[in-house]
Short mmCIF file of C-alpha atoms in Angstrom, two decimals:
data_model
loop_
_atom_site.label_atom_id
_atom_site.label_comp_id
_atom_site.label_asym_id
_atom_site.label_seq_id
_atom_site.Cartn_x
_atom_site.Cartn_y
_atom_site.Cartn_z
CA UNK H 1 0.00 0.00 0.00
CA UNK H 2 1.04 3.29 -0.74
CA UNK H 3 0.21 7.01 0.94
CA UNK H 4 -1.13 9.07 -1.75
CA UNK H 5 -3.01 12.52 -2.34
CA UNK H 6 -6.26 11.96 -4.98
CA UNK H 7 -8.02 15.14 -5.89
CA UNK H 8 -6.38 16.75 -2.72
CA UNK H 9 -7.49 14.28 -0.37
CA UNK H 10 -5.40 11.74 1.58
CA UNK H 11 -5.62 8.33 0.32
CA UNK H 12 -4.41 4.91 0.29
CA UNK H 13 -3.82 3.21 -2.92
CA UNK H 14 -3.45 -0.75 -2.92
CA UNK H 15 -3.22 -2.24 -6.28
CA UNK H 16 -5.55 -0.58 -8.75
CA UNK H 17 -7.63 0.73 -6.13
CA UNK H 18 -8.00 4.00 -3.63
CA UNK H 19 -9.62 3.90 0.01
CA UNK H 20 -9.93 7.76 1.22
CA UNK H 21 -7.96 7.96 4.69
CA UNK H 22 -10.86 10.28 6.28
CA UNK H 23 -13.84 8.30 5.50
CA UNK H 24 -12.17 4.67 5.59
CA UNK H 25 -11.00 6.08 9.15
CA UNK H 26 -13.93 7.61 10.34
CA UNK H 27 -12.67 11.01 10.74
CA UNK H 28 -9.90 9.49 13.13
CA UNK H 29 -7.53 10.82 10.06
CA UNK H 30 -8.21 14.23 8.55
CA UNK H 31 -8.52 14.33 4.93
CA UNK H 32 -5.52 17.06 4.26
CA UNK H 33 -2.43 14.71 3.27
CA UNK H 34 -0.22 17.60 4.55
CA UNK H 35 -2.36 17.07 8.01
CA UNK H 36 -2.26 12.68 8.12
CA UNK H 37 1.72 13.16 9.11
CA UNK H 38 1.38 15.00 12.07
CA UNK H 39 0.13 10.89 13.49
CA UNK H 40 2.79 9.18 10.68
CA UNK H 41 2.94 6.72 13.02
CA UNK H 42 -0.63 6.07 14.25
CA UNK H 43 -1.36 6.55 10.43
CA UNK H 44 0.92 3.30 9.51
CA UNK H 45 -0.74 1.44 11.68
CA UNK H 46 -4.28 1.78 10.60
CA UNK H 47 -3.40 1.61 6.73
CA UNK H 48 -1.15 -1.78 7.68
CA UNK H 49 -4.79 -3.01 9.19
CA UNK H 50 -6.84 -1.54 6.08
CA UNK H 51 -8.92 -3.98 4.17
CA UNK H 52 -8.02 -2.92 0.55
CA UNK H 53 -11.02 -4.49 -0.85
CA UNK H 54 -12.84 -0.95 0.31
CA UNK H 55 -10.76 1.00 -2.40
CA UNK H 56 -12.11 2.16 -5.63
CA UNK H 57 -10.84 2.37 -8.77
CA UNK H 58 -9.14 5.88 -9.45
CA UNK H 59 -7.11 8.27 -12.53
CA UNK H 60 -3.57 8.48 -12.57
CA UNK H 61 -4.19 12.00 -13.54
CA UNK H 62 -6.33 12.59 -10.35
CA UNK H 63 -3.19 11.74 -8.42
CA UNK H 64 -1.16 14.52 -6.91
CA UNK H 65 2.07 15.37 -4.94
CA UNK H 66 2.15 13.20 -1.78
CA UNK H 67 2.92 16.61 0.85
CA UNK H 68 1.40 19.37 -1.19
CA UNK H 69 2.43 22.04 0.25
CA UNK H 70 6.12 22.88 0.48
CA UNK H 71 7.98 22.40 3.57
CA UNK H 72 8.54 26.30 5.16
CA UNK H 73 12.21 27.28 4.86
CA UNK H 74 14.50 30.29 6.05
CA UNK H 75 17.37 31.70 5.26
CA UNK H 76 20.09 32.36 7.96
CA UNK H 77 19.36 36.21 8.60
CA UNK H 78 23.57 36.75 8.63
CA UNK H 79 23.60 35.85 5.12
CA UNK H 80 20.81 38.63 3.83
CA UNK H 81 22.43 41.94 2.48
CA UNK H 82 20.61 43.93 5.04
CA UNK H 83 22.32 42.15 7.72
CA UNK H 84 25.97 42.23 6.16
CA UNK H 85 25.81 45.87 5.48
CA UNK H 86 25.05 46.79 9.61
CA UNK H 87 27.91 44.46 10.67
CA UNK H 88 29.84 46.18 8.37
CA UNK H 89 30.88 43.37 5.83
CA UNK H 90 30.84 42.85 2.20
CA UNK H 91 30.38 40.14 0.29
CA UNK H 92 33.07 38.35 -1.56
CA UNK H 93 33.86 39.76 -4.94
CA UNK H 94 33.33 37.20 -7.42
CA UNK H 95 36.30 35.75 -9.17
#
């Protein structure tokens, strides 16, 4: 079985087939696939249990990224101009 996102929803896929994690769980796993890894583990557990004859057939094309939205990153703050130029540094010059 793999974790999958169909139309936006989290999902299962075994074979051919798709069981929706919310309804197949009963609202015990929300339907965001961004949201289902905040349990990963509790997750894994249920979908190991899940009777796979409950999926339904399903598109390839309905199939999305697995983590839809991408992860929030930073940037160190020493490394933005703003910040060089009140310590007093420059950049390297460039070769």
């Amino acid at each position: 079985m793999r974790f999958a996102n169909l139309n936006g929803r989290a999902a299962v896929i075994a074979g051919d087939a798709a069981v929706d994690v919310a309804g197949a769980s009963g609202g015990r796993f929300p339907a965001d696939p961004q949201a289902v890894l905040a349990e990963w583990d509790a997750f894994r557990d249920w979908a190991a249990a899940l009777d796979a004859a409950r999926g339904e057939p399903f598109a390839v094309e309905d199939l999305g990224p697995p983590l839809p939205a991408r992860p929030r990153c930073s940037r160190s703050a020493s490394t933005t101009p703003s910040t060089r130029t009140r310590r007093g540094t420059r950049p390297s010059p460039r070769p």
